[in-house]
Amino acid sequence: MNGAGGVLGWLEASPLSLAMRSSLWLYPIVEIFHILGFVLLVGSVAMFDLRVLGWSRSVPVPALGRHLLPWSAASLLLIVPAGLLMFSAHPHDFIGNRVFQLKLGLIAAAGINALVFHLGIYRSVAGWATGVPAPPAARLQALASLAIWAAVVSCGRLLAYT
Ligand code: HEM
């Protein structure tokens, strides 16, 4: 297995990949789990971002974060295995697909944005938990998060057409 071609070649020849390509129902069932996963992820992230942007100011931001963050983390247990399974069906096609590359890049950007948010401005959340606008930096990051995840979902859907 020399280099990426070797790994992808090995993956494409694997019984798992073969099953994902030959079974009528396996790929769509796996895609349903992928969809259920990102509905949970993007849904919980969007609800948190909309709160930071100023909706429902009576809802304490930290309490909402404590409720939603574990669900968005848990959703990765569905999204990533299902995504990798679908990837394994046509690894060469997906790895060479600009939309797929953009999707993975956007997912990385969303992760970095969330990390900078939680390690940065979110440390001052006690000062803007309820009733007052969040600091401009927090609102900017919430807006960026919404835009990036919308782009990830768009890339995911467009994969079937590219
Ligand atoms: C983490 C956030 C992710 C989101 C929000 C997301 C979103 C999506 C969406 C919206 C679709 C189209 C579903 C459909 O129209 O039926 C999709 C399909 C797909 N995703 Fe993801 N995805 C994510 C992560 C991943 C990861 C980590 C991988 C793999 C490395 C991956 C691989 C795929 C593949 C291979 C498809 C199938 C394309 C097709 O056959 O149409 N996704 N994803």
JSON list of C-alpha atoms and ligand atoms in Angstrom, two decimals:
[
{"chain": "A", "resi": 1, "resn": "MET", "atom": "CA", "xyz": [0.00, 0.00, 0.00]},
{"chain": "A", "resi": 2, "resn": "ASN", "atom": "CA", "xyz": [2.20, 2.81, -1.21]},
{"chain": "A", "resi": 3, "resn": "GLY", "atom": "CA", "xyz": [0.80, 6.40, -0.84]},
{"chain": "A", "resi": 4, "resn": "ALA", "atom": "CA", "xyz": [-2.81, 7.63, -1.01]},
{"chain": "A", "resi": 5, "resn": "GLY", "atom": "CA", "xyz": [-3.55, 5.69, -4.22]},
{"chain": "A", "resi": 6, "resn": "GLY", "atom": "CA", "xyz": [-2.57, 2.48, -2.42]},
{"chain": "A", "resi": 7, "resn": "VAL", "atom": "CA", "xyz": [-4.76, 3.20, 0.63]},
{"chain": "A", "resi": 8, "resn": "LEU", "atom": "CA", "xyz": [-7.72, 4.25, -1.52]},
{"chain": "A", "resi": 9, "resn": "GLY", "atom": "CA", "xyz": [-7.15, 1.27, -3.82]},
{"chain": "A", "resi": 10, "resn": "TRP", "atom": "CA", "xyz": [-7.11, -1.03, -0.82]},
{"chain": "A", "resi": 11, "resn": "LEU", "atom": "CA", "xyz": [-10.28, 0.62, 0.53]},
{"chain": "A", "resi": 12, "resn": "GLU", "atom": "CA", "xyz": [-12.09, 0.41, -2.83]},
{"chain": "A", "resi": 13, "resn": "ALA", "atom": "CA", "xyz": [-11.24, -3.30, -3.10]},
{"chain": "A", "resi": 14, "resn": "SER", "atom": "CA", "xyz": [-12.33, -4.06, 0.47]},
{"chain": "A", "resi": 15, "resn": "PRO", "atom": "CA", "xyz": [-15.38, -6.28, 1.14]},
{"chain": "A", "resi": 16, "resn": "LEU", "atom": "CA", "xyz": [-16.98, -3.33, 2.96]},
{"chain": "A", "resi": 17, "resn": "SER", "atom": "CA", "xyz": [-16.65, -1.06, -0.08]},
{"chain": "A", "resi": 18, "resn": "LEU", "atom": "CA", "xyz": [-17.93, -3.83, -2.32]},
{"chain": "A", "resi": 19, "resn": "ALA", "atom": "CA", "xyz": [-20.98, -4.32, -0.09]},
{"chain": "A", "resi": 20, "resn": "MET", "atom": "CA", "xyz": [-21.66, -0.54, -0.09]},
{"chain": "A", "resi": 21, "resn": "ARG", "atom": "CA", "xyz": [-21.57, -0.55, -3.92]},
{"chain": "A", "resi": 22, "resn": "SER", "atom": "CA", "xyz": [-23.43, -3.80, -4.62]},
{"chain": "A", "resi": 23, "resn": "SER", "atom": "CA", "xyz": [-26.19, -3.86, -1.98]},
{"chain": "A", "resi": 24, "resn": "LEU", "atom": "CA", "xyz": [-29.40, -2.09, -3.10]},
{"chain": "A", "resi": 25, "resn": "TRP", "atom": "CA", "xyz": [-30.29, -0.83, 0.37]},
{"chain": "A", "resi": 26, "resn": "LEU", "atom": "CA", "xyz": [-27.02, -0.53, 2.34]},
{"chain": "A", "resi": 27, "resn": "TYR", "atom": "CA", "xyz": [-25.86, 2.83, 0.89]},
{"chain": "A", "resi": 28, "resn": "PRO", "atom": "CA", "xyz": [-29.28, 4.58, 1.28]},
{"chain": "A", "resi": 29, "resn": "ILE", "atom": "CA", "xyz": [-29.67, 3.20, 4.83]},
{"chain": "A", "resi": 30, "resn": "VAL", "atom": "CA", "xyz": [-26.19, 4.44, 5.76]},
{"chain": "A", "resi": 31, "resn": "GLU", "atom": "CA", "xyz": [-27.01, 7.81, 4.17]},
{"chain": "A", "resi": 32, "resn": "ILE", "atom": "CA", "xyz": [-30.17, 8.02, 6.33]},
{"chain": "A", "resi": 33, "resn": "PHE", "atom": "CA", "xyz": [-27.99, 7.65, 9.45]},
{"chain": "A", "resi": 34, "resn": "HIS", "atom": "CA", "xyz": [-25.66, 10.34, 8.04]},
{"chain": "A", "resi": 35, "resn": "ILE", "atom": "CA", "xyz": [-28.66, 12.63, 7.55]},
{"chain": "A", "resi": 36, "resn": "LEU", "atom": "CA", "xyz": [-30.08, 11.93, 11.05]},
{"chain": "A", "resi": 37, "resn": "GLY", "atom": "CA", "xyz": [-26.63, 12.77, 12.44]},
{"chain": "A", "resi": 38, "resn": "PHE", "atom": "CA", "xyz": [-26.21, 16.10, 10.72]},
{"chain": "A", "resi": 39, "resn": "VAL", "atom": "CA", "xyz": [-29.83, 17.08, 11.41]},
{"chain": "A", "resi": 40, "resn": "LEU", "atom": "CA", "xyz": [-28.94, 16.73, 15.11]},
{"chain": "A", "resi": 41, "resn": "LEU", "atom": "CA", "xyz": [-25.57, 18.52, 14.69]},
{"chain": "A", "resi": 42, "resn": "VAL", "atom": "CA", "xyz": [-26.60, 21.40, 12.47]},
{"chain": "A", "resi": 43, "resn": "GLY", "atom": "CA", "xyz": [-29.95, 21.74, 14.26]},
{"chain": "A", "resi": 44, "resn": "SER", "atom": "CA", "xyz": [-28.39, 22.08, 17.71]},
{"chain": "A", "resi": 45, "resn": "VAL", "atom": "CA", "xyz": [-25.61, 24.37, 16.48]},
{"chain": "A", "resi": 46, "resn": "ALA", "atom": "CA", "xyz": [-28.13, 26.60, 14.67]},
{"chain": "A", "resi": 47, "resn": "MET", "atom": "CA", "xyz": [-30.37, 26.90, 17.76]},
{"chain": "A", "resi": 48, "resn": "PHE", "atom": "CA", "xyz": [-27.35, 27.95, 19.87]},
{"chain": "A", "resi": 49, "resn": "ASP", "atom": "CA", "xyz": [-26.14, 30.44, 17.23]},
{"chain": "A", "resi": 50, "resn": "LEU", "atom": "CA", "xyz": [-29.60, 32.03, 16.91]},
{"chain": "A", "resi": 51, "resn": "ARG", "atom": "CA", "xyz": [-29.68, 32.50, 20.70]},
{"chain": "A", "resi": 52, "resn": "VAL", "atom": "CA", "xyz": [-26.23, 34.17, 20.61]},
{"chain": "A", "resi": 53, "resn": "LEU", "atom": "CA", "xyz": [-27.48, 36.38, 17.76]},
{"chain": "A", "resi": 54, "resn": "GLY", "atom": "CA", "xyz": [-30.21, 37.67, 20.10]},
{"chain": "A", "resi": 55, "resn": "TRP", "atom": "CA", "xyz": [-33.32, 35.49, 19.77]},
{"chain": "A", "resi": 56, "resn": "SER", "atom": "CA", "xyz": [-35.04, 34.41, 23.01]},
{"chain": "A", "resi": 57, "resn": "ARG", "atom": "CA", "xyz": [-32.87, 36.56, 25.29]},
{"chain": "A", "resi": 58, "resn": "SER", "atom": "CA", "xyz": [-34.68, 35.20, 28.36]},
{"chain": "A", "resi": 59, "resn": "VAL", "atom": "CA", "xyz": [-33.10, 31.77, 27.72]},
{"chain": "A", "resi": 60, "resn": "PRO", "atom": "CA", "xyz": [-29.72, 31.67, 29.57]},
{"chain": "A", "resi": 61, "resn": "VAL", "atom": "CA", "xyz": [-26.96, 31.06, 27.01]},
{"chain": "A", "resi": 62, "resn": "PRO", "atom": "CA", "xyz": [-24.88, 28.81, 29.33]},
{"chain": "A", "resi": 63, "resn": "ALA", "atom": "CA", "xyz": [-27.89, 26.58, 30.12]},
{"chain": "A", "resi": 64, "resn": "LEU", "atom": "CA", "xyz": [-28.74, 26.27, 26.43]},
{"chain": "A", "resi": 65, "resn": "GLY", "atom": "CA", "xyz": [-25.10, 25.47, 25.67]},
{"chain": "A", "resi": 66, "resn": "ARG", "atom": "CA", "xyz": [-25.01, 22.76, 28.35]},
{"chain": "A", "resi": 67, "resn": "HIS", "atom": "CA", "xyz": [-28.15, 21.21, 26.79]},
{"chain": "A", "resi": 68, "resn": "LEU", "atom": "CA", "xyz": [-27.14, 21.41, 23.10]},
{"chain": "A", "resi": 69, "resn": "LEU", "atom": "CA", "xyz": [-23.36, 20.87, 23.11]},
{"chain": "A", "resi": 70, "resn": "PRO", "atom": "CA", "xyz": [-23.47, 17.17, 24.21]},
{"chain": "A", "resi": 71, "resn": "TRP", "atom": "CA", "xyz": [-26.02, 16.44, 21.43]},
{"chain": "A", "resi": 72, "resn": "SER", "atom": "CA", "xyz": [-23.89, 18.10, 18.76]},
{"chain": "A", "resi": 73, "resn": "ALA", "atom": "CA", "xyz": [-20.89, 16.11, 19.98]},
{"chain": "A", "resi": 74, "resn": "ALA", "atom": "CA", "xyz": [-22.87, 12.85, 20.09]},
{"chain": "A", "resi": 75, "resn": "SER", "atom": "CA", "xyz": [-24.14, 13.43, 16.55]},
{"chain": "A", "resi": 76, "resn": "LEU", "atom": "CA", "xyz": [-20.61, 12.86, 15.27]},
{"chain": "A", "resi": 77, "resn": "LEU", "atom": "CA", "xyz": [-21.00, 9.20, 16.34]},
{"chain": "A", "resi": 78, "resn": "LEU", "atom": "CA", "xyz": [-23.57, 8.92, 13.52]},
{"chain": "A", "resi": 79, "resn": "ILE", "atom": "CA", "xyz": [-22.19, 11.40, 10.99]},
{"chain": "A", "resi": 80, "resn": "VAL", "atom": "CA", "xyz": [-18.54, 10.31, 10.76]},
{"chain": "A", "resi": 81, "resn": "PRO", "atom": "CA", "xyz": [-18.90, 6.50, 10.55]},
{"chain": "A", "resi": 82, "resn": "ALA", "atom": "CA", "xyz": [-21.75, 6.85, 8.04]},
{"chain": "A", "resi": 83, "resn": "GLY", "atom": "CA", "xyz": [-19.79, 9.44, 6.04]},
{"chain": "A", "resi": 84, "resn": "LEU", "atom": "CA", "xyz": [-16.71, 7.22, 5.96]},
{"chain": "A", "resi": 85, "resn": "LEU", "atom": "CA", "xyz": [-18.80, 4.22, 4.92]},
{"chain": "A", "resi": 86, "resn": "MET", "atom": "CA", "xyz": [-20.28, 6.16, 1.99]},
{"chain": "A", "resi": 87, "resn": "PHE", "atom": "CA", "xyz": [-16.81, 7.52, 1.17]},
{"chain": "A", "resi": 88, "resn": "SER", "atom": "CA", "xyz": [-15.46, 3.95, 1.13]},
{"chain": "A", "resi": 89, "resn": "ALA", "atom": "CA", "xyz": [-17.89, 3.04, -1.70]},
{"chain": "A", "resi": 90, "resn": "HIS", "atom": "CA", "xyz": [-16.16, 5.43, -4.18]},
{"chain": "A", "resi": 91, "resn": "PRO", "atom": "CA", "xyz": [-13.00, 6.76, -2.49]},
{"chain": "A", "resi": 92, "resn": "HIS", "atom": "CA", "xyz": [-11.20, 7.82, -5.68]},
{"chain": "A", "resi": 93, "resn": "ASP", "atom": "CA", "xyz": [-14.25, 9.67, -7.01]},
{"chain": "A", "resi": 94, "resn": "PHE", "atom": "CA", "xyz": [-14.89, 11.51, -3.72]},
{"chain": "A", "resi": 95, "resn": "ILE", "atom": "CA", "xyz": [-11.23, 12.39, -2.98]},
{"chain": "A", "resi": 96, "resn": "GLY", "atom": "CA", "xyz": [-10.94, 13.96, -6.46]},
{"chain": "A", "resi": 97, "resn": "ASN", "atom": "CA", "xyz": [-14.28, 15.79, -6.13]},
{"chain": "A", "resi": 98, "resn": "ARG", "atom": "CA", "xyz": [-13.81, 19.57, -5.55]},
{"chain": "A", "resi": 99, "resn": "VAL", "atom": "CA", "xyz": [-17.18, 19.79, -3.75]},
{"chain": "A", "resi": 100, "resn": "PHE", "atom": "CA", "xyz": [-16.15, 16.99, -1.36]},
{"chain": "A", "resi": 101, "resn": "GLN", "atom": "CA", "xyz": [-12.79, 18.69, -0.74]},
{"chain": "A", "resi": 102, "resn": "LEU", "atom": "CA", "xyz": [-14.59, 21.98, -0.09]},
{"chain": "A", "resi": 103, "resn": "LYS", "atom": "CA", "xyz": [-17.04, 20.21, 2.28]},
{"chain": "A", "resi": 104, "resn": "LEU", "atom": "CA", "xyz": [-14.21, 18.75, 4.39]},
{"chain": "A", "resi": 105, "resn": "GLY", "atom": "CA", "xyz": [-12.43, 22.14, 4.39]},
{"chain": "A", "resi": 106, "resn": "LEU", "atom": "CA", "xyz": [-15.62, 23.87, 5.57]},
{"chain": "A", "resi": 107, "resn": "ILE", "atom": "CA", "xyz": [-16.12, 21.25, 8.31]},
{"chain": "A", "resi": 108, "resn": "ALA", "atom": "CA", "xyz": [-12.57, 22.01, 9.52]},
{"chain": "A", "resi": 109, "resn": "ALA", "atom": "CA", "xyz": [-13.31, 25.76, 9.40]},
{"chain": "A", "resi": 110, "resn": "ALA", "atom": "CA", "xyz": [-16.52, 25.22, 11.43]},
{"chain": "A", "resi": 111, "resn": "GLY", "atom": "CA", "xyz": [-14.55, 23.22, 14.01]},
{"chain": "A", "resi": 112, "resn": "ILE", "atom": "CA", "xyz": [-11.87, 25.92, 14.32]},
{"chain": "A", "resi": 113, "resn": "ASN", "atom": "CA", "xyz": [-14.54, 28.64, 14.61]},
{"chain": "A", "resi": 114, "resn": "ALA", "atom": "CA", "xyz": [-16.27, 26.69, 17.42]},
{"chain": "A", "resi": 115, "resn": "LEU", "atom": "CA", "xyz": [-12.95, 26.07, 19.23]},
{"chain": "A", "resi": 116, "resn": "VAL", "atom": "CA", "xyz": [-11.92, 29.75, 19.07]},
{"chain": "A", "resi": 117, "resn": "PHE", "atom": "CA", "xyz": [-15.42, 30.71, 20.30]},
{"chain": "A", "resi": 118, "resn": "HIS", "atom": "CA", "xyz": [-15.38, 28.34, 23.29]},
{"chain": "A", "resi": 119, "resn": "LEU", "atom": "CA", "xyz": [-11.76, 29.15, 24.25]},
{"chain": "A", "resi": 120, "resn": "GLY", "atom": "CA", "xyz": [-12.27, 32.87, 23.64]},
{"chain": "A", "resi": 121, "resn": "ILE", "atom": "CA", "xyz": [-15.36, 35.06, 23.94]},
{"chain": "A", "resi": 122, "resn": "TYR", "atom": "CA", "xyz": [-17.52, 32.31, 25.51]},
{"chain": "A", "resi": 123, "resn": "ARG", "atom": "CA", "xyz": [-15.39, 32.50, 28.71]},
{"chain": "A", "resi": 124, "resn": "SER", "atom": "CA", "xyz": [-17.13, 35.84, 29.41]},
{"chain": "A", "resi": 125, "resn": "VAL", "atom": "CA", "xyz": [-20.65, 34.38, 28.89]},
{"chain": "A", "resi": 126, "resn": "ALA", "atom": "CA", "xyz": [-21.67, 35.03, 32.52]},
{"chain": "A", "resi": 127, "resn": "GLY", "atom": "CA", "xyz": [-21.67, 38.72, 31.57]},
{"chain": "A", "resi": 128, "resn": "TRP", "atom": "CA", "xyz": [-24.14, 38.22, 28.69]},
{"chain": "A", "resi": 129, "resn": "ALA", "atom": "CA", "xyz": [-26.09, 35.10, 29.80]},
{"chain": "A", "resi": 130, "resn": "THR", "atom": "CA", "xyz": [-29.59, 36.65, 29.61]},
{"chain": "A", "resi": 131, "resn": "GLY", "atom": "CA", "xyz": [-31.38, 39.87, 28.68]},
{"chain": "A", "resi": 132, "resn": "VAL", "atom": "CA", "xyz": [-28.44, 41.69, 27.04]},
{"chain": "A", "resi": 133, "resn": "PRO", "atom": "CA", "xyz": [-26.92, 41.45, 23.54]},
{"chain": "A", "resi": 134, "resn": "ALA", "atom": "CA", "xyz": [-23.92, 39.14, 23.17]},
{"chain": "A", "resi": 135, "resn": "PRO", "atom": "CA", "xyz": [-20.59, 40.91, 22.40]},
{"chain": "A", "resi": 136, "resn": "PRO", "atom": "CA", "xyz": [-20.05, 41.71, 18.68]},
{"chain": "A", "resi": 137, "resn": "ALA", "atom": "CA", "xyz": [-17.28, 39.07, 18.44]},
{"chain": "A", "resi": 138, "resn": "ALA", "atom": "CA", "xyz": [-19.67, 36.36, 19.69]},
{"chain": "A", "resi": 139, "resn": "ARG", "atom": "CA", "xyz": [-22.40, 37.42, 17.27]},
{"chain": "A", "resi": 140, "resn": "LEU", "atom": "CA", "xyz": [-19.92, 37.48, 14.39]},
{"chain": "A", "resi": 141, "resn": "GLN", "atom": "CA", "xyz": [-18.77, 33.95, 15.18]},
{"chain": "A", "resi": 142, "resn": "ALA", "atom": "CA", "xyz": [-22.37, 32.74, 15.50]},
{"chain": "A", "resi": 143, "resn": "LEU", "atom": "CA", "xyz": [-23.15, 34.24, 12.09]},
{"chain": "A", "resi": 144, "resn": "ALA", "atom": "CA", "xyz": [-20.03, 32.63, 10.61]},
{"chain": "A", "resi": 145, "resn": "SER", "atom": "CA", "xyz": [-21.04, 29.29, 12.13]},
{"chain": "A", "resi": 146, "resn": "LEU", "atom": "CA", "xyz": [-24.52, 29.46, 10.55]},
{"chain": "A", "resi": 147, "resn": "ALA", "atom": "CA", "xyz": [-23.07, 30.36, 7.15]},
{"chain": "A", "resi": 148, "resn": "ILE", "atom": "CA", "xyz": [-20.36, 27.67, 7.24]},
{"chain": "A", "resi": 149, "resn": "TRP", "atom": "CA", "xyz": [-22.76, 24.86, 8.26]},
{"chain": "A", "resi": 150, "resn": "ALA", "atom": "CA", "xyz": [-25.26, 25.94, 5.57]},
{"chain": "A", "resi": 151, "resn": "ALA", "atom": "CA", "xyz": [-22.40, 25.67, 3.07]},
{"chain": "A", "resi": 152, "resn": "VAL", "atom": "CA", "xyz": [-21.41, 22.20, 4.40]},
{"chain": "A", "resi": 153, "resn": "VAL", "atom": "CA", "xyz": [-24.98, 20.94, 3.97]},
{"chain": "A", "resi": 154, "resn": "SER", "atom": "CA", "xyz": [-25.13, 22.47, 0.47]},
{"chain": "A", "resi": 155, "resn": "CYS", "atom": "CA", "xyz": [-21.86, 20.76, -0.51]},
{"chain": "A", "resi": 156, "resn": "GLY", "atom": "CA", "xyz": [-23.12, 17.47, 0.90]},
{"chain": "A", "resi": 157, "resn": "ARG", "atom": "CA", "xyz": [-26.30, 17.65, -1.17]},
{"chain": "A", "resi": 158, "resn": "LEU", "atom": "CA", "xyz": [-24.49, 18.71, -4.32]},
{"chain": "A", "resi": 159, "resn": "LEU", "atom": "CA", "xyz": [-22.10, 15.73, -4.07]},
{"chain": "A", "resi": 160, "resn": "ALA", "atom": "CA", "xyz": [-24.68, 13.58, -5.86]},
{"chain": "A", "resi": 161, "resn": "TYR", "atom": "CA", "xyz": [-24.61, 15.99, -8.84]},
{"chain": "A", "resi": 162, "resn": "THR", "atom": "CA", "xyz": [-20.87, 16.55, -9.22]},
{"chain": "B", "resi": 1, "resn": "HEM", "atom": "C1", "xyz": [-19.76, 16.90, 9.97]},
{"chain": "B", "resi": 1, "resn": "HEM", "atom": "C2", "xyz": [-20.68, 17.35, 9.27]},
{"chain": "B", "resi": 1, "resn": "HEM", "atom": "C3", "xyz": [-21.30, 16.82, 7.99]},
{"chain": "B", "resi": 1, "resn": "HEM", "atom": "C4", "xyz": [-22.42, 17.31, 7.42]},
{"chain": "B", "resi": 1, "resn": "HEM", "atom": "C5", "xyz": [-23.28, 18.46, 7.94]},
{"chain": "B", "resi": 1, "resn": "HEM", "atom": "C6", "xyz": [-22.66, 16.53, 6.20]},
{"chain": "B", "resi": 1, "resn": "HEM", "atom": "C7", "xyz": [-23.73, 16.77, 5.33]},
{"chain": "B", "resi": 1, "resn": "HEM", "atom": "C8", "xyz": [-24.03, 15.97, 4.25]},
{"chain": "B", "resi": 1, "resn": "HEM", "atom": "C9", "xyz": [-25.20, 16.14, 3.40]},
{"chain": "B", "resi": 1, "resn": "HEM", "atom": "C10", "xyz": [-26.24, 17.26, 3.51]},
{"chain": "B", "resi": 1, "resn": "HEM", "atom": "C11", "xyz": [-25.18, 15.13, 2.48]},
{"chain": "B", "resi": 1, "resn": "HEM", "atom": "C12", "xyz": [-26.23, 14.87, 1.38]},
{"chain": "B", "resi": 1, "resn": "HEM", "atom": "C13", "xyz": [-27.24, 13.93, 1.91]},
{"chain": "B", "resi": 1, "resn": "HEM", "atom": "C14", "xyz": [-28.30, 13.67, 0.85]},
{"chain": "B", "resi": 1, "resn": "HEM", "atom": "O1", "xyz": [-28.60, 14.53, 0.11]},
{"chain": "B", "resi": 1, "resn": "HEM", "atom": "O2", "xyz": [-28.85, 12.58, 0.84]},
{"chain": "B", "resi": 1, "resn": "HEM", "atom": "C15", "xyz": [-23.98, 14.37, 2.73]},
{"chain": "B", "resi": 1, "resn": "HEM", "atom": "C16", "xyz": [-23.61, 13.31, 1.97]},
{"chain": "B", "resi": 1, "resn": "HEM", "atom": "C17", "xyz": [-22.39, 12.73, 2.09]},
{"chain": "B", "resi": 1, "resn": "HEM", "atom": "N1", "xyz": [-21.44, 12.98, 3.05]},
{"chain": "B", "resi": 1, "resn": "HEM", "atom": "FE1", "xyz": [-21.58, 14.25, 4.57]},
{"chain": "B", "resi": 1, "resn": "HEM", "atom": "N2", "xyz": [-21.69, 15.60, 6.06]},
{"chain": "B", "resi": 1, "resn": "HEM", "atom": "C18", "xyz": [-20.81, 15.73, 7.12]},
{"chain": "B", "resi": 1, "resn": "HEM", "atom": "C19", "xyz": [-19.68, 15.01, 7.34]},
{"chain": "B", "resi": 1, "resn": "HEM", "atom": "C20", "xyz": [-19.18, 14.08, 6.47]},
{"chain": "B", "resi": 1, "resn": "HEM", "atom": "C21", "xyz": [-17.94, 13.38, 6.65]},
{"chain": "B", "resi": 1, "resn": "HEM", "atom": "C22", "xyz": [-16.99, 13.58, 7.84]},
{"chain": "B", "resi": 1, "resn": "HEM", "atom": "C23", "xyz": [-17.79, 12.56, 5.55]},
{"chain": "B", "resi": 1, "resn": "HEM", "atom": "C24", "xyz": [-16.70, 11.57, 5.22]},
{"chain": "B", "resi": 1, "resn": "HEM", "atom": "C25", "xyz": [-15.47, 11.69, 5.33]},
{"chain": "B", "resi": 1, "resn": "HEM", "atom": "C26", "xyz": [-18.96, 12.76, 4.71]},
{"chain": "B", "resi": 1, "resn": "HEM", "atom": "C27", "xyz": [-19.18, 12.10, 3.53]},
{"chain": "B", "resi": 1, "resn": "HEM", "atom": "C28", "xyz": [-20.34, 12.18, 2.80]},
{"chain": "B", "resi": 1, "resn": "HEM", "atom": "C29", "xyz": [-20.61, 11.37, 1.61]},
{"chain": "B", "resi": 1, "resn": "HEM", "atom": "C30", "xyz": [-19.66, 10.37, 0.97]},
{"chain": "B", "resi": 1, "resn": "HEM", "atom": "C31", "xyz": [-21.90, 11.70, 1.18]},
{"chain": "B", "resi": 1, "resn": "HEM", "atom": "C32", "xyz": [-22.70, 11.03, 0.06]},
{"chain": "B", "resi": 1, "resn": "HEM", "atom": "C33", "xyz": [-22.82, 11.75, -1.16]},
{"chain": "B", "resi": 1, "resn": "HEM", "atom": "C34", "xyz": [-23.81, 11.05, -2.06]},
{"chain": "B", "resi": 1, "resn": "HEM", "atom": "O3", "xyz": [-23.64, 9.88, -2.36]},
{"chain": "B", "resi": 1, "resn": "HEM", "atom": "O4", "xyz": [-24.73, 11.71, -2.45]},
{"chain": "B", "resi": 1, "resn": "HEM", "atom": "N3", "xyz": [-19.78, 13.69, 5.29]},
{"chain": "B", "resi": 1, "resn": "HEM", "atom": "N4", "xyz": [-23.31, 14.88, 3.82]}
]
